[in-house]
CSV table of C-alpha atoms in Angstrom, one decimal:
chain,number,residue,atom,x,y,z
Z,1,UNK,CA,122.8,-93.8,-110.2
Z,2,UNK,CA,122.1,-90.3,-111.5
Z,3,UNK,CA,119.6,-89.7,-108.7
Z,4,UNK,CA,122.0,-91.1,-106.1
Z,5,UNK,CA,124.7,-88.8,-107.4
Z,6,UNK,CA,122.6,-85.6,-107.6
Z,7,UNK,CA,121.1,-86.1,-104.1
Z,8,UNK,CA,124.4,-87.4,-102.7
Z,9,UNK,CA,122.6,-90.3,-101.0
Z,10,UNK,CA,125.0,-92.4,-99.0
Z,11,UNK,CA,122.7,-95.1,-97.7
Z,12,UNK,CA,120.3,-96.4,-100.3
Z,13,UNK,CA,118.7,-99.6,-101.6
Z,14,UNK,CA,117.7,-100.4,-105.2
Z,15,UNK,CA,114.9,-102.7,-106.1
Z,16,UNK,CA,113.6,-104.0,-109.5
Z,17,UNK,CA,110.5,-105.9,-110.6
Z,18,UNK,CA,109.1,-107.0,-114.0
Z,19,UNK,CA,105.4,-106.7,-113.2
Z,20,UNK,CA,103.3,-104.4,-111.0
Z,21,UNK,CA,101.6,-106.9,-108.7
Z,22,UNK,CA,101.6,-107.2,-104.9
Z,23,UNK,CA,103.6,-110.5,-105.1
Z,24,UNK,CA,106.4,-109.1,-107.3
Z,25,UNK,CA,106.7,-105.8,-105.5
Z,26,UNK,CA,106.9,-107.5,-102.1
Z,27,UNK,CA,109.5,-109.9,-103.5
Z,28,UNK,CA,111.5,-106.9,-104.8
Z,29,UNK,CA,111.3,-105.1,-101.4
Z,30,UNK,CA,112.5,-108.3,-99.7
Z,31,UNK,CA,115.5,-108.5,-102.0
Z,32,UNK,CA,117.1,-105.0,-102.4
Z,33,UNK,CA,120.5,-104.6,-103.9
Z,34,UNK,CA,123.0,-101.9,-104.7
Z,35,UNK,CA,123.4,-100.0,-108.0
Z,36,UNK,CA,125.4,-102.2,-110.5
Z,37,UNK,CA,128.1,-99.9,-111.8
Z,38,UNK,CA,128.8,-102.2,-114.8
Z,39,UNK,CA,125.2,-101.6,-116.0
Z,40,UNK,CA,125.6,-97.9,-115.5
Z,41,UNK,CA,128.8,-98.0,-117.5
Z,42,UNK,CA,127.2,-100.1,-120.3
Z,43,UNK,CA,124.3,-97.6,-120.6
Z,44,UNK,CA,126.7,-94.7,-120.8
Z,45,UNK,CA,128.8,-96.5,-123.4
Z,46,UNK,CA,125.7,-96.9,-125.6
Z,47,UNK,CA,124.9,-93.2,-125.2
Z,48,UNK,CA,128.4,-92.3,-126.2
Z,49,UNK,CA,128.2,-94.5,-129.3
Z,50,UNK,CA,124.9,-92.9,-130.2
Z,51,UNK,CA,126.5,-89.4,-130.0
Z,52,UNK,CA,129.7,-90.3,-131.7
Z,53,UNK,CA,127.7,-91.6,-134.7
Z,54,UNK,CA,124.7,-89.2,-134.4
Z,55,UNK,CA,126.4,-85.9,-133.7
Z,56,UNK,CA,129.6,-86.3,-135.7
Z,57,UNK,CA,128.1,-88.0,-138.8
Z,58,UNK,CA,125.0,-85.7,-138.9
Z,59,UNK,CA,127.2,-82.6,-138.9
Z,60,UNK,CA,129.4,-83.9,-141.8
Z,61,UNK,CA,126.4,-85.1,-143.8
Z,62,UNK,CA,124.7,-81.7,-143.5
Z,63,UNK,CA,128.0,-80.0,-144.7
Z,64,UNK,CA,128.3,-82.3,-147.7
Z,65,UNK,CA,124.6,-82.2,-148.7
Z,66,UNK,CA,123.7,-78.7,-147.7
Z,67,UNK,CA,120.4,-80.2,-146.3
Z,68,UNK,CA,118.9,-80.7,-142.8
Z,69,UNK,CA,119.4,-84.5,-142.8
Z,70,UNK,CA,120.6,-86.7,-139.9
Z,71,UNK,CA,122.3,-90.0,-139.2
Z,72,UNK,CA,122.3,-92.3,-136.2
Z,73,UNK,CA,123.7,-95.6,-134.9
Z,74,UNK,CA,120.4,-97.3,-135.3
Z,75,UNK,CA,118.3,-95.0,-137.5
Z,76,UNK,CA,120.8,-95.1,-140.5
Z,77,UNK,CA,120.8,-98.9,-140.8
Z,78,UNK,CA,117.0,-98.9,-140.6
Z,79,UNK,CA,116.8,-96.4,-143.5
Z,80,UNK,CA,119.5,-98.3,-145.3
Z,81,UNK,CA,117.3,-101.5,-145.2
Z,82,UNK,CA,114.4,-99.7,-146.7
Z,83,UNK,CA,116.6,-98.1,-149.5
Z,84,UNK,CA,118.2,-101.5,-150.3
Z,85,UNK,CA,114.7,-103.2,-150.6
Z,86,UNK,CA,113.5,-100.3,-152.9
Z,87,UNK,CA,116.5,-100.9,-155.2
Z,88,UNK,CA,115.7,-104.6,-155.4
Z,89,UNK,CA,112.1,-103.7,-156.3
Z,90,UNK,CA,113.3,-101.3,-159.0
Z,91,UNK,CA,115.8,-103.7,-160.5
Z,92,UNK,CA,113.5,-106.7,-160.5
Z,93,UNK,CA,112.9,-108.4,-163.8
Z,94,UNK,CA,109.5,-110.1,-164.0
Z,95,UNK,CA,109.5,-113.6,-165.5
Z,96,UNK,CA,106.2,-114.9,-167.0
Z,97,UNK,CA,105.9,-118.7,-166.8
Z,98,UNK,CA,103.4,-121.5,-166.7
Z,99,UNK,CA,102.3,-124.3,-164.3
Z,100,UNK,CA,99.9,-127.1,-164.5
Z,101,UNK,CA,97.4,-128.6,-162.0
Z,102,UNK,CA,95.6,-131.9,-162.6
Z,103,UNK,CA,92.3,-132.6,-160.9
Z,104,UNK,CA,91.0,-136.0,-159.8
Z,105,UNK,CA,87.6,-137.2,-158.7
Z,106,UNK,CA,87.3,-139.5,-155.6
Z,107,UNK,CA,83.9,-141.0,-156.3
Z,108,UNK,CA,83.7,-143.0,-153.1
Z,109,UNK,CA,84.0,-139.8,-151.0
Z,110,UNK,CA,82.4,-137.4,-153.4
Z,111,UNK,CA,85.5,-135.1,-153.3
Z,112,UNK,CA,88.1,-133.8,-155.7
Z,113,UNK,CA,91.8,-133.4,-155.2
Z,114,UNK,CA,94.7,-132.1,-157.2
Z,115,UNK,CA,98.4,-132.6,-158.1
Z,116,UNK,CA,100.9,-130.0,-159.3
Z,117,UNK,CA,103.3,-130.5,-162.2
Z,118,UNK,CA,107.0,-130.6,-161.1
Z,119,UNK,CA,109.0,-129.5,-164.3
Z,120,UNK,CA,112.4,-129.8,-162.6
Z,121,UNK,CA,114.6,-131.7,-163.6
Z,122,UNK,CA,113.0,-132.9,-166.9
Z,123,UNK,CA,111.8,-129.6,-168.4
Z,124,UNK,CA,113.5,-127.0,-166.3
Z,125,UNK,CA,116.6,-126.6,-164.1
Z,126,UNK,CA,117.1,-125.7,-160.4
Z,127,UNK,CA,118.8,-122.5,-161.5
Z,128,UNK,CA,115.9,-121.6,-163.8
Z,129,UNK,CA,112.8,-123.5,-162.7
Z,130,UNK,CA,110.4,-121.8,-165.0
Z,131,UNK,CA,108.6,-123.2,-168.0
Z,132,UNK,CA,107.9,-120.4,-170.6
Z,133,UNK,CA,106.7,-122.7,-173.4
Z,134,UNK,CA,102.9,-122.4,-173.4
Z,135,UNK,CA,102.5,-125.2,-176.0
Z,136,UNK,CA,104.4,-127.6,-173.7
Z,137,UNK,CA,102.3,-126.5,-170.6
Z,138,UNK,CA,99.1,-126.9,-172.6
Z,139,UNK,CA,100.2,-130.4,-173.6
Z,140,UNK,CA,100.9,-131.3,-170.0
Z,141,UNK,CA,97.5,-129.9,-168.9
Z,142,UNK,CA,96.0,-132.3,-171.4
Z,143,UNK,CA,97.4,-135.4,-169.6
Z,144,UNK,CA,94.5,-138.0,-169.3
Z,145,UNK,CA,96.1,-140.8,-167.3
Z,146,UNK,CA,98.8,-141.0,-164.6
Z,147,UNK,CA,100.4,-143.9,-162.8
Z,148,UNK,CA,101.1,-143.8,-159.0
Z,149,UNK,CA,104.8,-143.9,-158.3
Z,150,UNK,CA,104.5,-143.7,-154.4
Z,151,UNK,CA,102.1,-142.7,-151.7
Z,152,UNK,CA,103.4,-141.9,-148.2
Z,153,UNK,CA,101.6,-141.1,-144.9
Z,154,UNK,CA,103.2,-139.3,-142.0
Z,155,UNK,CA,102.3,-137.3,-138.9
Z,156,UNK,CA,103.4,-133.7,-138.7
Z,157,UNK,CA,103.4,-131.6,-135.6
Z,158,UNK,CA,102.7,-127.9,-135.6
Z,159,UNK,CA,104.0,-126.1,-132.5
Z,160,UNK,CA,102.6,-122.9,-131.1
Z,161,UNK,CA,104.6,-119.6,-131.5
Z,162,UNK,CA,106.5,-118.2,-128.6
Z,163,UNK,CA,104.9,-115.7,-126.2
Z,164,UNK,CA,105.3,-112.1,-127.3
Z,165,UNK,CA,108.5,-110.0,-126.9
Z,166,UNK,CA,108.5,-106.3,-127.7
Z,167,UNK,CA,109.2,-106.7,-131.5
Z,168,UNK,CA,106.7,-109.6,-132.1
Z,169,UNK,CA,104.0,-107.8,-130.1
Z,170,UNK,CA,104.5,-104.7,-132.4
Z,171,UNK,CA,104.3,-107.0,-135.5
Z,172,UNK,CA,101.2,-108.8,-134.3
Z,173,UNK,CA,99.3,-105.6,-133.4
Z,174,UNK,CA,100.4,-104.1,-136.8
Z,175,UNK,CA,99.0,-107.2,-138.7
Z,176,UNK,CA,95.9,-108.0,-136.6
Z,177,UNK,CA,94.9,-104.5,-135.3
Z,178,UNK,CA,96.5,-102.3,-138.0
Z,179,UNK,CA,98.2,-100.3,-135.3
Z,180,UNK,CA,101.4,-98.3,-135.5
Z,181,UNK,CA,104.2,-99.7,-133.4
Z,182,UNK,CA,104.2,-96.4,-131.4
Z,183,UNK,CA,100.5,-96.9,-130.5
Z,184,UNK,CA,101.1,-100.5,-129.5
Z,185,UNK,CA,103.8,-99.6,-127.0
Z,186,UNK,CA,101.7,-96.8,-125.6
Z,187,UNK,CA,98.7,-99.2,-125.0
Z,188,UNK,CA,101.1,-101.8,-123.6
Z,189,UNK,CA,102.5,-99.2,-121.2
Z,190,UNK,CA,99.0,-98.5,-119.9
Z,191,UNK,CA,98.3,-102.3,-119.4
Z,192,UNK,CA,101.7,-102.6,-117.6
Z,193,UNK,CA,100.9,-99.7,-115.3
Z,194,UNK,CA,97.5,-101.2,-114.5
Z,195,UNK,CA,99.4,-104.3,-113.3
Z,196,UNK,CA,97.7,-106.7,-115.8
Z,197,UNK,CA,100.7,-107.6,-118.0
Z,198,UNK,CA,104.4,-108.2,-117.3
Z,199,UNK,CA,107.0,-105.7,-118.4
Z,200,UNK,CA,106.5,-105.0,-122.2
Z,201,UNK,CA,110.1,-104.1,-123.1
Z,202,UNK,CA,111.8,-107.5,-123.4
Z,203,UNK,CA,113.6,-109.7,-125.8
Z,204,UNK,CA,113.2,-113.0,-123.9
Z,205,UNK,CA,110.5,-115.3,-125.4
Z,206,UNK,CA,110.1,-117.5,-122.4
Z,207,UNK,CA,107.5,-117.7,-119.6
Z,208,UNK,CA,108.9,-118.3,-116.1
Z,209,UNK,CA,108.6,-121.8,-114.5
Z,210,UNK,CA,106.3,-120.6,-111.8
Z,211,UNK,CA,103.7,-119.5,-114.3
Z,212,UNK,CA,103.1,-123.2,-115.3
Z,213,UNK,CA,100.6,-124.0,-112.5
Z,214,UNK,CA,98.4,-121.1,-113.5
Z,215,UNK,CA,98.6,-122.0,-117.2
Z,216,UNK,CA,97.6,-125.6,-116.5
Z,217,UNK,CA,94.6,-124.5,-114.4
Z,218,UNK,CA,93.4,-122.1,-117.1
Z,219,UNK,CA,94.0,-124.6,-119.9
Z,220,UNK,CA,92.0,-127.3,-118.0
Z,221,UNK,CA,89.1,-124.9,-117.5
Z,222,UNK,CA,89.1,-124.3,-121.3
Z,223,UNK,CA,89.1,-128.0,-122.0
Z,224,UNK,CA,92.7,-127.8,-123.4
Z,225,UNK,CA,95.9,-129.6,-122.4
Z,226,UNK,CA,99.1,-127.9,-121.4
Z,227,UNK,CA,102.5,-129.5,-121.9
Z,228,UNK,CA,103.9,-131.6,-119.1
Z,229,UNK,CA,107.2,-129.7,-119.1
Z,230,UNK,CA,107.5,-126.0,-119.8
Z,231,UNK,CA,108.1,-125.4,-123.5
Z,232,UNK,CA,111.1,-123.1,-124.1
Z,233,UNK,CA,112.0,-120.9,-127.1
Z,234,UNK,CA,115.3,-119.7,-128.5
Z,235,UNK,CA,115.9,-116.0,-128.2
Z,236,UNK,CA,117.6,-114.0,-130.9
Z,237,UNK,CA,121.4,-113.8,-130.9
Z,238,UNK,CA,122.5,-110.9,-128.7
Z,239,UNK,CA,119.3,-110.8,-126.7
Z,240,UNK,CA,119.8,-109.5,-123.2
Z,241,UNK,CA,116.9,-111.5,-121.7
Z,242,UNK,CA,116.7,-109.2,-118.7
Z,243,UNK,CA,112.9,-109.6,-118.4
Z,244,UNK,CA,110.6,-112.6,-119.1
Z,245,UNK,CA,108.2,-112.7,-122.1
Z,246,UNK,CA,105.1,-110.5,-122.2
Z,247,UNK,CA,102.3,-112.4,-120.4
Z,248,UNK,CA,99.3,-111.7,-118.3
Z,249,UNK,CA,100.0,-111.3,-114.6
Z,250,UNK,CA,96.7,-113.0,-113.6
Z,251,UNK,CA,96.3,-115.9,-116.1
Z,252,UNK,CA,92.7,-116.6,-115.2
Z,253,UNK,CA,91.7,-113.0,-116.3
Z,254,UNK,CA,90.6,-113.5,-119.9
Z,255,UNK,CA,90.0,-109.7,-120.3
Z,256,UNK,CA,91.5,-106.8,-118.5
Z,257,UNK,CA,91.4,-103.2,-119.6
Z,258,UNK,CA,89.9,-99.7,-119.3
Z,259,UNK,CA,88.9,-99.3,-123.0
Z,260,UNK,CA,88.6,-101.2,-126.4
Z,261,UNK,CA,92.2,-100.7,-127.4
Z,262,UNK,CA,93.6,-102.1,-124.2
Z,263,UNK,CA,91.1,-105.0,-124.3
Z,264,UNK,CA,92.2,-105.9,-127.9
Z,265,UNK,CA,95.9,-105.8,-127.0
Z,266,UNK,CA,95.4,-107.7,-123.8
Z,267,UNK,CA,93.5,-110.4,-125.6
Z,268,UNK,CA,96.3,-110.8,-128.1
Z,269,UNK,CA,98.9,-111.2,-125.3
Z,270,UNK,CA,96.7,-113.6,-123.2
Z,271,UNK,CA,95.9,-115.9,-126.2
Z,272,UNK,CA,99.5,-116.0,-127.4
Z,273,UNK,CA,101.0,-116.6,-124.0
Z,274,UNK,CA,98.6,-119.4,-123.1
Z,275,UNK,CA,98.9,-121.1,-126.5
Z,276,UNK,CA,102.7,-121.2,-126.1
Z,277,UNK,CA,102.4,-123.9,-123.4
Z,278,UNK,CA,99.6,-126.0,-125.0
Z,279,UNK,CA,100.1,-129.3,-126.7
Z,280,UNK,CA,101.3,-129.3,-130.4
Z,281,UNK,CA,98.6,-129.7,-133.1
Z,282,UNK,CA,99.1,-132.9,-135.1
Z,283,UNK,CA,98.3,-133.4,-138.8
Z,284,UNK,CA,97.9,-136.5,-140.9
Z,285,UNK,CA,99.9,-135.7,-144.1
Z,286,UNK,CA,99.7,-137.7,-147.3
Z,287,UNK,CA,102.1,-137.2,-150.2
Z,288,UNK,CA,101.6,-138.9,-153.6
Z,289,UNK,CA,104.0,-138.9,-156.5
Z,290,UNK,CA,102.4,-139.5,-159.9
Z,291,UNK,CA,104.0,-140.1,-163.3
Z,292,UNK,CA,102.9,-139.8,-167.0
Z,293,UNK,CA,104.8,-139.9,-170.3
Z,294,UNK,CA,105.4,-136.4,-171.9
Z,295,UNK,CA,106.8,-135.1,-175.1
Z,296,UNK,CA,109.9,-136.9,-176.4
Z,297,UNK,CA,109.2,-139.8,-174.0
Z,298,UNK,CA,110.3,-137.6,-171.0
Z,299,UNK,CA,108.7,-138.2,-167.7
Z,300,UNK,CA,106.0,-135.9,-166.4
Z,301,UNK,CA,106.1,-135.8,-162.7
Z,302,UNK,CA,103.3,-134.6,-160.4
Z,303,UNK,CA,103.1,-134.2,-156.7
Z,304,UNK,CA,99.8,-134.2,-154.6
Z,305,UNK,CA,100.0,-133.3,-151.0
Z,306,UNK,CA,97.1,-133.1,-148.5
Z,307,UNK,CA,96.8,-132.8,-144.8
Z,308,UNK,CA,94.1,-133.2,-142.1
Z,309,UNK,CA,94.1,-132.0,-138.5
Z,310,UNK,CA,93.9,-135.1,-136.3
Z,311,UNK,CA,94.7,-133.6,-132.9
Z,312,UNK,CA,93.8,-129.9,-132.3
Z,313,UNK,CA,96.3,-129.2,-129.5
Z,314,UNK,CA,96.7,-125.4,-129.3
Z,315,UNK,CA,94.9,-124.8,-132.6
Z,316,UNK,CA,91.2,-123.9,-132.8
Z,317,UNK,CA,90.5,-124.9,-136.3
Z,318,UNK,CA,88.2,-127.3,-138.2
Z,319,UNK,CA,89.5,-130.8,-139.0
Z,320,UNK,CA,88.5,-130.4,-142.6
Z,321,UNK,CA,91.0,-131.9,-145.1
Z,322,UNK,CA,93.2,-129.6,-147.1
Z,323,UNK,CA,93.4,-131.3,-150.6
Z,324,UNK,CA,91.9,-134.7,-149.5
Z,325,UNK,CA,94.3,-137.1,-151.4
Z,326,UNK,CA,92.9,-140.7,-151.1
Z,327,UNK,CA,95.1,-143.7,-150.1
Z,328,UNK,CA,96.8,-144.8,-153.3
Z,329,UNK,CA,98.9,-147.8,-154.2
Z,330,UNK,CA,102.1,-147.9,-156.4
Z,331,UNK,CA,101.5,-148.7,-160.1
Z,332,UNK,CA,97.8,-147.8,-159.7
Z,333,UNK,CA,96.5,-146.0,-162.9
Z,334,UNK,CA,94.4,-142.9,-162.3
Z,335,UNK,CA,92.1,-141.1,-164.8
Z,336,UNK,CA,92.5,-137.3,-164.8
Z,337,UNK,CA,89.2,-135.5,-164.4
Z,338,UNK,CA,90.5,-132.2,-165.8
Z,339,UNK,CA,93.7,-130.2,-166.3
Z,340,UNK,CA,94.3,-126.5,-165.6
Z,341,UNK,CA,97.0,-124.3,-167.2
Z,342,UNK,CA,98.3,-121.9,-164.6
Z,343,UNK,CA,99.7,-118.5,-165.8
Z,344,UNK,CA,102.3,-117.3,-163.3
Z,345,UNK,CA,104.8,-114.6,-162.9
Z,346,UNK,CA,107.6,-114.0,-160.5
Z,347,UNK,CA,107.0,-111.4,-157.8
Z,348,UNK,CA,109.5,-108.7,-156.7
Z,349,UNK,CA,110.5,-108.8,-153.0
Z,350,UNK,CA,107.8,-107.0,-151.1
Z,351,UNK,CA,108.5,-103.6,-149.5
Z,352,UNK,CA,108.8,-103.5,-145.8
Z,353,UNK,CA,105.9,-102.6,-143.5
Z,354,UNK,CA,106.7,-101.2,-140.1
Z,355,UNK,CA,106.1,-104.7,-138.7
Z,356,UNK,CA,108.4,-106.5,-141.1
Z,357,UNK,CA,111.1,-103.8,-140.8
Z,358,UNK,CA,111.1,-104.3,-137.0
Z,359,UNK,CA,111.3,-108.1,-137.6
Z,360,UNK,CA,114.3,-107.6,-140.0
Z,361,UNK,CA,116.1,-105.2,-137.6
Z,362,UNK,CA,115.7,-107.6,-134.8
Z,363,UNK,CA,117.0,-110.5,-136.9
Z,364,UNK,CA,120.1,-108.5,-137.7
Z,365,UNK,CA,120.6,-107.3,-134.1
Z,366,UNK,CA,119.8,-103.6,-134.9
Z,367,UNK,CA,118.1,-101.7,-132.1
Z,368,UNK,CA,116.7,-102.8,-128.7
Z,369,UNK,CA,113.2,-103.8,-127.5
Z,370,UNK,CA,112.6,-100.3,-126.2
Z,371,UNK,CA,113.8,-98.4,-129.3
Z,372,UNK,CA,112.0,-100.1,-132.3
Z,373,UNK,CA,108.9,-98.0,-132.1
Z,374,UNK,CA,110.7,-94.7,-131.5
Z,375,UNK,CA,113.3,-95.3,-134.3
Z,376,UNK,CA,110.4,-95.8,-136.9
Z,377,UNK,CA,108.7,-92.7,-135.6
Z,378,UNK,CA,112.0,-90.8,-135.8
Z,379,UNK,CA,112.9,-91.7,-139.4
Z,380,UNK,CA,109.4,-91.1,-140.6
Z,381,UNK,CA,109.1,-87.7,-138.9
Z,382,UNK,CA,112.5,-86.6,-140.2
Z,383,UNK,CA,111.3,-87.2,-143.8
Z,384,UNK,CA,113.8,-90.0,-144.5
Z,385,UNK,CA,111.2,-92.7,-145.2
Z,386,UNK,CA,107.4,-92.5,-146.0
Z,387,UNK,CA,104.5,-94.8,-145.5
Z,388,UNK,CA,102.3,-95.5,-148.6
Z,389,UNK,CA,99.4,-98.0,-148.2
Z,390,UNK,CA,101.2,-99.4,-145.1
Z,391,UNK,CA,104.4,-100.0,-147.1
Z,392,UNK,CA,107.6,-98.2,-146.4
Z,393,UNK,CA,109.4,-96.4,-149.2
Z,394,UNK,CA,112.5,-94.1,-149.0
Z,395,UNK,CA,111.8,-90.4,-149.3
Z,396,UNK,CA,114.2,-88.5,-151.7
Z,397,UNK,CA,116.1,-87.2,-148.6
Z,398,UNK,CA,116.5,-90.8,-147.3
Z,399,UNK,CA,117.9,-92.1,-150.6
Z,400,UNK,CA,120.3,-89.1,-150.9
Z,401,UNK,CA,121.4,-89.5,-147.3
Z,402,UNK,CA,122.2,-93.3,-147.7
Z,403,UNK,CA,124.0,-92.6,-151.0
Z,404,UNK,CA,126.3,-90.2,-149.2
Z,405,UNK,CA,126.8,-92.6,-146.3
Z,406,UNK,CA,127.7,-95.6,-148.5
Z,407,UNK,CA,131.3,-96.4,-148.6
């Protein structure tokens, strides 16, 4: 619209495409349209909101504080989240408490398994589920026989995560590659420009229907099975879903890049997108409830839970049992091999990383796919927040600014 106005172009055509491939560009050229003035107006509206908050509030803050601080429609809530979390960490009261784990030997299989003590409701409450009496916990750890109350088997499905959107791509690259969100978006931009991934600024977690044939072909070649019907994922509330999820443009290409960084990010995108349409993994889950008599004749309740992967689906992991609880029958009496006293303490909420702050901003509908990385860069560069050992903490200027903005 700006170009059309400045050049005073009367006859024009506007085209749009989400991936730089011959097929998509040809489709776009075959379906031109006019400029959508509603979209132009919505973009201008957002800019006006940015300026009403940014310019007016920043000016007043600087007058009040006598310091070169700043505010913004999205940056201030982002700093506010970091400040709120820091206050929670400071005010957190650590509670020291005890747990108990009983170990059992399965002689027939040559394995051991364990059960955890459940002190609620007999020795603790839902409101305060902590046992602080070490003598009691020691007594429980000395349990020598238990009786089986119940043993249930069930199947549990584990579905793959959705393909990447801008925010989840930044989170995954931060966790897996230890990258800054800004770097992730720069590398994604280069992959997009090479035509090997779809548009990387998106909040829609779904692959298009027409990608399914390619996905099935690639899955079959890898000896895996794709779902019969395309799996769909729910997008966040307020998502615009203007572009599909971030996926490879040529699904059969397992690697595409011009350097190691691009190769690493492309691989993350390719694996995640493909996995999203593979069969669910299925586990055999066994849960046993065990009973013993405790102090004062009160019941001591223990729960043992184990699972084994029985159908791999999208997961590439060993089918080794996690806590191999054997088949048990009600009223069966078991001898305890050993008991362990567990010293525990409550943990304060963890400070945000850049990845988890982006996740929280997205959950609350703060910011857009194209702005997450730049907002974090902005508030860090302006000295409002700092990064220490990959954790975000408010800088003094940030704390002072939020204190002035509150209320």
